[in-house]
GROMACS .gro file of N, CA and C in nm:
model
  354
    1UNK      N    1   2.171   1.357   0.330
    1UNK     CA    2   2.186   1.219   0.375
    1UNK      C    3   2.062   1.172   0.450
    2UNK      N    4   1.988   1.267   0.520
    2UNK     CA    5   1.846   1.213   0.603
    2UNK      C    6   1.753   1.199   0.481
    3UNK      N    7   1.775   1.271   0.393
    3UNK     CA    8   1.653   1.268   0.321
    3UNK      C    9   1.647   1.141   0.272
    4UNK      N   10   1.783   1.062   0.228
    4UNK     CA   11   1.802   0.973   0.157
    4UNK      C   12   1.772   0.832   0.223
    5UNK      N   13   1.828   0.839   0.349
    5UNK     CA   14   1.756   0.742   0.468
    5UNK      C   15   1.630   0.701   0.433
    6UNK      N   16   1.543   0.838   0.483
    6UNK     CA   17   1.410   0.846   0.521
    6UNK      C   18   1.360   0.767   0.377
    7UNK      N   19   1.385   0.854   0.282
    7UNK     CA   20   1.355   0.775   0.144
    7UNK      C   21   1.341   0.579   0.166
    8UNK      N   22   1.449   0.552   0.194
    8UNK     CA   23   1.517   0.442   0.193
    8UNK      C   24   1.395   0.386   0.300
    9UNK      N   25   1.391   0.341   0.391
    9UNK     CA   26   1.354   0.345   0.502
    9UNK      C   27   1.206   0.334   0.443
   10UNK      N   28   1.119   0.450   0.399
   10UNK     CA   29   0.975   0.412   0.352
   10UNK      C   30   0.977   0.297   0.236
   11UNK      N   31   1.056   0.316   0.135
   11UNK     CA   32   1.049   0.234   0.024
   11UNK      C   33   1.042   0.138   0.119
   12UNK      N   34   1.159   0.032   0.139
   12UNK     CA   35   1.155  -0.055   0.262
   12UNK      C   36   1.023  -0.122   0.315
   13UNK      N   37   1.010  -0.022   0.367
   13UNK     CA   38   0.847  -0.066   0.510
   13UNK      C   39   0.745  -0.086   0.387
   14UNK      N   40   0.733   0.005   0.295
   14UNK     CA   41   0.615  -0.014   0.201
   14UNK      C   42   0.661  -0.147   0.128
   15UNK      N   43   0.727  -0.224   0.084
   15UNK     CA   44   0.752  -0.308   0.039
   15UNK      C   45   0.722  -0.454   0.120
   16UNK      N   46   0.739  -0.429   0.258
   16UNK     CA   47   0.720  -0.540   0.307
   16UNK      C   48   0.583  -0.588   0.330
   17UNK      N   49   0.508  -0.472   0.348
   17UNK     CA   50   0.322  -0.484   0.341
   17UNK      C   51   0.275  -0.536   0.205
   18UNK      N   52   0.347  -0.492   0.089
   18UNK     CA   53   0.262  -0.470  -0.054
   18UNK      C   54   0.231  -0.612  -0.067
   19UNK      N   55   0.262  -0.709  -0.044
   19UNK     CA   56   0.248  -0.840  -0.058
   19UNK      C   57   0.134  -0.900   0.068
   20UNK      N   58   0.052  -0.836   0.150
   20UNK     CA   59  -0.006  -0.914   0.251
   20UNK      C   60  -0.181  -0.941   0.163
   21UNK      N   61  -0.214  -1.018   0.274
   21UNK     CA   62  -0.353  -1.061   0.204
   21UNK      C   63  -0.421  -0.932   0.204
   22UNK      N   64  -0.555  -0.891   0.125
   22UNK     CA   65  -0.608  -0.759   0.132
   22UNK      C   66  -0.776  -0.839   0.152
   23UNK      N   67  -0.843  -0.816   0.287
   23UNK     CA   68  -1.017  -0.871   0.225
   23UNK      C   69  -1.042  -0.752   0.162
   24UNK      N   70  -1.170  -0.751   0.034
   24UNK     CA   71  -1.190  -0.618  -0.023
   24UNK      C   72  -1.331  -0.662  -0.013
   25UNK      N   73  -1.367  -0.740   0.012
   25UNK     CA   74  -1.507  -0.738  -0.017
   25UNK      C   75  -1.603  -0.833   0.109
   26UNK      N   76  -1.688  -0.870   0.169
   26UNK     CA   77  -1.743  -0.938   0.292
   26UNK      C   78  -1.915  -0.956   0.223
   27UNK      N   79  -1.962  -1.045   0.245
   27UNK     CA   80  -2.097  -1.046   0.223
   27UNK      C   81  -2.185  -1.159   0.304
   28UNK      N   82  -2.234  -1.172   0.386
   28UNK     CA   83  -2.312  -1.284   0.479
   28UNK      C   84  -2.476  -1.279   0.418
   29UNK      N   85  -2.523  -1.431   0.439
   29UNK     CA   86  -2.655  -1.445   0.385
   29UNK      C   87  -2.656  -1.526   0.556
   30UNK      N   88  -2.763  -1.498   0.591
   30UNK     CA   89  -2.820  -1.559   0.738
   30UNK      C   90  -2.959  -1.585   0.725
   31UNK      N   91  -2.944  -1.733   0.825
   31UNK     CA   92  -3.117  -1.720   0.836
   31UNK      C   93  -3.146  -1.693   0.983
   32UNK      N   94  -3.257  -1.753   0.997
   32UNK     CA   95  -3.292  -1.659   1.128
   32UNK      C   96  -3.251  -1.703   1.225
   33UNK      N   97  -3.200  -1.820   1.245
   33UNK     CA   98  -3.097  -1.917   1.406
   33UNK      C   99  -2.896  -1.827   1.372
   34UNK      N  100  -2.923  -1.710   1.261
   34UNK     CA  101  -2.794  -1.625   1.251
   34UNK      C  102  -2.694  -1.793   1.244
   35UNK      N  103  -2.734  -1.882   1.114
   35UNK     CA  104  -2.627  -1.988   1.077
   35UNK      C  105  -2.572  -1.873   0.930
   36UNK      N  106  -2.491  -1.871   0.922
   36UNK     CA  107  -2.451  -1.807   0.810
   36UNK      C  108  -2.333  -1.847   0.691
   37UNK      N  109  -2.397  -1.772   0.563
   37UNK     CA  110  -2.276  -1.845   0.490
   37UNK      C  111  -2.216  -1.673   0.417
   38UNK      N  112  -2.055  -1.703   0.446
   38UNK     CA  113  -2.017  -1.618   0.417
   38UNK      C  114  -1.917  -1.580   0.266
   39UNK      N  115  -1.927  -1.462   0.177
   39UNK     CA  116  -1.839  -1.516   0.053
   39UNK      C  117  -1.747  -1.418   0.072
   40UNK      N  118  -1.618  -1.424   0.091
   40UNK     CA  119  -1.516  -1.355   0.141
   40UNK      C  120  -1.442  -1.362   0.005
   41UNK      N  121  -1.436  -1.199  -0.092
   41UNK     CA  122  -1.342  -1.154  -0.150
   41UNK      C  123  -1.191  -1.160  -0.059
   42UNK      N  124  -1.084  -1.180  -0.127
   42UNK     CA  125  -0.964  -1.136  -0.124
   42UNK      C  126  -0.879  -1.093  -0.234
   43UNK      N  127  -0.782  -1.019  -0.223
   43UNK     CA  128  -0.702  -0.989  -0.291
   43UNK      C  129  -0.544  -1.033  -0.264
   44UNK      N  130  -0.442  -1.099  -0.314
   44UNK     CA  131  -0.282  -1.084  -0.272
   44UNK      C  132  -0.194  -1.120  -0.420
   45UNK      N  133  -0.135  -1.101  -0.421
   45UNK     CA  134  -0.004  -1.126  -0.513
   45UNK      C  135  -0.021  -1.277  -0.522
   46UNK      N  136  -0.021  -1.352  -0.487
   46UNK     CA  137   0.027  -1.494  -0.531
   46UNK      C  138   0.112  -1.501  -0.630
   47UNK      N  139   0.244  -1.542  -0.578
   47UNK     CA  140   0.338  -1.628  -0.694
   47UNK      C  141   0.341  -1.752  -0.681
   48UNK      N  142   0.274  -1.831  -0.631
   48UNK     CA  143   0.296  -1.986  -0.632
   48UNK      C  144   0.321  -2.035  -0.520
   49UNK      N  145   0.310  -2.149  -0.544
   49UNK     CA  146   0.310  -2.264  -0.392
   49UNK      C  147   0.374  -2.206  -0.265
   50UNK      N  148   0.504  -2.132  -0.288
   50UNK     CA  149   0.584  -2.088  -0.180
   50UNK      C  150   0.506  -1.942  -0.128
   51UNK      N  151   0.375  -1.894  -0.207
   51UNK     CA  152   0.386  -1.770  -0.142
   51UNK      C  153   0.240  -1.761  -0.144
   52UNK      N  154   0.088  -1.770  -0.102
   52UNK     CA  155  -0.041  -1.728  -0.195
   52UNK      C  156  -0.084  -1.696  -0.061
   53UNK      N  157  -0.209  -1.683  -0.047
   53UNK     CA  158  -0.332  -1.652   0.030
   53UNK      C  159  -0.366  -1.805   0.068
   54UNK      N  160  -0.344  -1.804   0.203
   54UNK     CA  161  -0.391  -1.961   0.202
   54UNK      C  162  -0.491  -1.945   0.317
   55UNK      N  163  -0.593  -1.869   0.383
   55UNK     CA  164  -0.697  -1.847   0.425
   55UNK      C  165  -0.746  -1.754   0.477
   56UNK      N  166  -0.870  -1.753   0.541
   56UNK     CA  167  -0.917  -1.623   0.580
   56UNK      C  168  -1.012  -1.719   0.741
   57UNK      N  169  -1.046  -1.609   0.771
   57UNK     CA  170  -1.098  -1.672   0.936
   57UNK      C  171  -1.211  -1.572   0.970
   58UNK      N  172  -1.292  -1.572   1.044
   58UNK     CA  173  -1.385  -1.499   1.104
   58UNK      C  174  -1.376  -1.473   1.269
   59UNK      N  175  -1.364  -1.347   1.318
   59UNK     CA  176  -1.358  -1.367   1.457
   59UNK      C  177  -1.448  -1.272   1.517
   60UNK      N  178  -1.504  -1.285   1.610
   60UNK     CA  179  -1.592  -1.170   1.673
   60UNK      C  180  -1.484  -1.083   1.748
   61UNK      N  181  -1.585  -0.917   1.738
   61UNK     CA  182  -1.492  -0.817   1.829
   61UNK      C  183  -1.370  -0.876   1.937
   62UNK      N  184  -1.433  -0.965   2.022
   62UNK     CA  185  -1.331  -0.964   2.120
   62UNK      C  186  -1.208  -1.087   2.072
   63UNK      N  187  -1.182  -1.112   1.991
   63UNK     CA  188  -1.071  -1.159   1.921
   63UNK      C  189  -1.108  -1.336   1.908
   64UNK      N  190  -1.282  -1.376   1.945
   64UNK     CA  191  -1.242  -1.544   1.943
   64UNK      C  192  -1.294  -1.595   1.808
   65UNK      N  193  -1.247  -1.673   1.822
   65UNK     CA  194  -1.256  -1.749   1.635
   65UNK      C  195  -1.378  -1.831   1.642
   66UNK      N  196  -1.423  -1.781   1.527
   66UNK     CA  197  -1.611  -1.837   1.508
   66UNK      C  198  -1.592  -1.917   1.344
   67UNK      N  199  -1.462  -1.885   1.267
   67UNK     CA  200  -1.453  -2.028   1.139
   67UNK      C  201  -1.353  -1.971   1.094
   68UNK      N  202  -1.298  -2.036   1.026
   68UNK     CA  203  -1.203  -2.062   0.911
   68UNK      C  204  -1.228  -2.103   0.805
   69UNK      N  205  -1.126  -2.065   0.661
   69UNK     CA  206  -1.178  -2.108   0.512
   69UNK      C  207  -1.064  -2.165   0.477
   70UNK      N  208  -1.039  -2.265   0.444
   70UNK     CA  209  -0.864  -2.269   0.455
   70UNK      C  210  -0.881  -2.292   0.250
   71UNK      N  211  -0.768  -2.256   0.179
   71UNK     CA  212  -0.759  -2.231   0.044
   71UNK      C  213  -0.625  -2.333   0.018
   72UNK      N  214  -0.654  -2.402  -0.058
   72UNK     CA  215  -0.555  -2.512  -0.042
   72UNK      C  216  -0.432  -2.511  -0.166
   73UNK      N  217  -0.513  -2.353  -0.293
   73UNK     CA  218  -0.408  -2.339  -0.378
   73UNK      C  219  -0.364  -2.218  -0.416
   74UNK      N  220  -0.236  -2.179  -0.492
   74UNK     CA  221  -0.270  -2.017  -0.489
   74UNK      C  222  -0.341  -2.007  -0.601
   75UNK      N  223  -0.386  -1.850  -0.636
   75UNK     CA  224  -0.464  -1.821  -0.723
   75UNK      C  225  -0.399  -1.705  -0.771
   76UNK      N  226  -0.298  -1.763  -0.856
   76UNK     CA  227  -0.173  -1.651  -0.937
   76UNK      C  228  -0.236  -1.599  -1.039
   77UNK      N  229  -0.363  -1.614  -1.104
   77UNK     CA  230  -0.433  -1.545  -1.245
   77UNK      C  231  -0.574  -1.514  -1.199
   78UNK      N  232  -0.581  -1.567  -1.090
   78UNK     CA  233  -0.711  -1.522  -1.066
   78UNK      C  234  -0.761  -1.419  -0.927
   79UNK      N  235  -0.757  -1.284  -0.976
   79UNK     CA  236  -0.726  -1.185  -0.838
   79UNK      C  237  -0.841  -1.075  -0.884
   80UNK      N  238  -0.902  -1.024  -0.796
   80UNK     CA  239  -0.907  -1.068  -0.675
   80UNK      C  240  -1.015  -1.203  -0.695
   81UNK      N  241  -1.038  -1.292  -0.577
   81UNK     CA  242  -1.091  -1.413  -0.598
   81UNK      C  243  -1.181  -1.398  -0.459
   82UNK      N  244  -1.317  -1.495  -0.497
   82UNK     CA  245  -1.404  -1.506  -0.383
   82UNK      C  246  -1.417  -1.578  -0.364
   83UNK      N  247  -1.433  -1.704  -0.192
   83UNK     CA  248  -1.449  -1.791  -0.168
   83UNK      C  249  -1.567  -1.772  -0.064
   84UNK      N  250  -1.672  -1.921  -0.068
   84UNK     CA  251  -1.729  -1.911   0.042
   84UNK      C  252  -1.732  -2.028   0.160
   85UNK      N  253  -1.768  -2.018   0.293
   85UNK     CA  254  -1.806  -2.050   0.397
   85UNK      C  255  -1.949  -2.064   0.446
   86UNK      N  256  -1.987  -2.209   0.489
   86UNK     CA  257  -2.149  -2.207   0.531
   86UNK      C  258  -2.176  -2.289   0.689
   87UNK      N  259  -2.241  -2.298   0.699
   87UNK     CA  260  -2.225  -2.284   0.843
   87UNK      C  261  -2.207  -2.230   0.966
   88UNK      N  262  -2.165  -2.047   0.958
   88UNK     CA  263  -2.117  -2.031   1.045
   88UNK      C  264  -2.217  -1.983   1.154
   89UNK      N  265  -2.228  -2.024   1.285
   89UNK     CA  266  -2.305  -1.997   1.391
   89UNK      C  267  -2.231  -1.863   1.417
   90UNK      N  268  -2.343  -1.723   1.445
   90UNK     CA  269  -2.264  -1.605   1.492
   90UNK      C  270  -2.332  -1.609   1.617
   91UNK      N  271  -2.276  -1.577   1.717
   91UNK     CA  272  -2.330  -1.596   1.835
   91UNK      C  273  -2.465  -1.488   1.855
   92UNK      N  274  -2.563  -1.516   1.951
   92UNK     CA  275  -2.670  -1.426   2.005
   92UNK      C  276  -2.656  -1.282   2.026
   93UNK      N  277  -2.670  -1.156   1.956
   93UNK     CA  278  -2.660  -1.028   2.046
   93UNK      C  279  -2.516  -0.972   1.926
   94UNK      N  280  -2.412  -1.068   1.889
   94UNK     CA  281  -2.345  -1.050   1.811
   94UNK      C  282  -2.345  -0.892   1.676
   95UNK      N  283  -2.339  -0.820   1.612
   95UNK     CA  284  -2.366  -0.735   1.525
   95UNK      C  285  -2.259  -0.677   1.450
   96UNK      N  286  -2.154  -0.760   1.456
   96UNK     CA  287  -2.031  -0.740   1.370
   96UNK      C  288  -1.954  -0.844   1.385
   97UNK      N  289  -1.901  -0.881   1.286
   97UNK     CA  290  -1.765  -0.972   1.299
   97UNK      C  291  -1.633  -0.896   1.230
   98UNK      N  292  -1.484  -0.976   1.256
   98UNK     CA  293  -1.400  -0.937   1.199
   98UNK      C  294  -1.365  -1.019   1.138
   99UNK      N  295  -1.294  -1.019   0.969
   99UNK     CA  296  -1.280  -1.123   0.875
   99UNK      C  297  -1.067  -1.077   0.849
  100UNK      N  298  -1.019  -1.149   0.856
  100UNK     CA  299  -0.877  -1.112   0.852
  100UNK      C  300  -0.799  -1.219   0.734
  101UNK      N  301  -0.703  -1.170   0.668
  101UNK     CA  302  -0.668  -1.250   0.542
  101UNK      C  303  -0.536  -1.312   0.569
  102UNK      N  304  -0.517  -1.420   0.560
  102UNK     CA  305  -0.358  -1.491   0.565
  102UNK      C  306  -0.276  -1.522   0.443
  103UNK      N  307  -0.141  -1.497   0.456
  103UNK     CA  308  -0.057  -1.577   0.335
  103UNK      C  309   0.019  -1.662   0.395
  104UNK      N  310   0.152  -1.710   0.342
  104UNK     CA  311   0.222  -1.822   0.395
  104UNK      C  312   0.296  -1.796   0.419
  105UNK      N  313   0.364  -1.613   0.368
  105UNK     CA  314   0.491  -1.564   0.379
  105UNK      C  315   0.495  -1.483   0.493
  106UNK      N  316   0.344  -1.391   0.504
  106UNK     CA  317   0.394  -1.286   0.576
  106UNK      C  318   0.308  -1.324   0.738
  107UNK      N  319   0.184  -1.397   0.661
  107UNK     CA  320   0.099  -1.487   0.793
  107UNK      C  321  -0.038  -1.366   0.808
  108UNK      N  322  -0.090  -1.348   0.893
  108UNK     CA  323  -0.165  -1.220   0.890
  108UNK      C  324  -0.140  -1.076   0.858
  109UNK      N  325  -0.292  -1.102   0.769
  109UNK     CA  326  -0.244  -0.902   0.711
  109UNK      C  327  -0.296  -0.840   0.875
  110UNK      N  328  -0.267  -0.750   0.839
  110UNK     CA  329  -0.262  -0.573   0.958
  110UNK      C  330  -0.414  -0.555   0.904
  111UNK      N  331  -0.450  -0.527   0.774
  111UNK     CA  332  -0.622  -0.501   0.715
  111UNK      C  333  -0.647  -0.590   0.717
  112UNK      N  334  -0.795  -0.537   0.786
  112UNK     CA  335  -0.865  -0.667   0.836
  112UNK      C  336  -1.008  -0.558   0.815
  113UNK      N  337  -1.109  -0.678   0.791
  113UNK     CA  338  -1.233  -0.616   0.699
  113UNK      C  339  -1.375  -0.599   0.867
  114UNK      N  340  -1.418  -0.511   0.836
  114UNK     CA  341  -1.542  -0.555   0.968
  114UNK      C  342  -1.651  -0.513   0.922
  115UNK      N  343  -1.719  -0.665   0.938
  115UNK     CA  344  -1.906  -0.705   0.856
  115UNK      C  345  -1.983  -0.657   0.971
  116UNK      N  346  -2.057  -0.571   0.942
  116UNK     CA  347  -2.176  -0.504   1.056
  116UNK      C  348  -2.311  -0.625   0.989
  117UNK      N  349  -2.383  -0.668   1.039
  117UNK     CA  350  -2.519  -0.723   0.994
  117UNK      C  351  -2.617  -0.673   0.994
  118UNK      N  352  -2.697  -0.653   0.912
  118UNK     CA  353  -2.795  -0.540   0.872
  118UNK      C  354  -2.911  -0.588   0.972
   0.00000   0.00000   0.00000
């Protein structure tokens, strides 16, 4: 009977993640005032209006928000998909950011991608 739980119980938990946004990929082009444009792979399930990837955000280590990409449709045939961002000021001294993926269902994924700058 525990075994069957436990069984139960992972299926479960793994099911409720399999659907979150995934970044798989990060790439920044900067010039030298570090304005940057960023092309942020993602990956998610999208089934349609009620459920897709509807953005991604950029935040430095200490958790403050430096941009947003907002995605205004899902992209049910087209996975994984890359969007980009230009403009973004990374602050002075800066040498990593964190890039994190949203849907509509589950809201922020748990994986979350981190861009070191060469």
């Amino acid at each position: 009977m525990k075994k069957i739980l436990l069984t139960s119980l992972l299926a479960i938990s793994g099911s409720l993640f399999a659907n979150e946004v995934k970044v798989v990929d990060v790439k920044a082009n900067c010039n030298a005032n570090k304005v940057c444009t960023f092309n942020v792979t993602l990956e998610h399930e999208d089934t349609g209006w009620k459920h897709y990837a509807n953005k991604w955000e950029i935040y430095t280590p200490k958790g403050k928000l430096l941009a947003s990409r907002t995605l205004y449709h899902p992209h049910v045939n087209e996975q994984p998909f890359t969007r980009s961002l230009s403009g973004v000021i990374i602050p002075k001294g800066l040498n990593k950011v964190i890039v994190k993926g949203h849907d509509l269902v589950h809201g922020y994924s748990d994986d979350v991608f981190v861009y070191e700058f060469k």
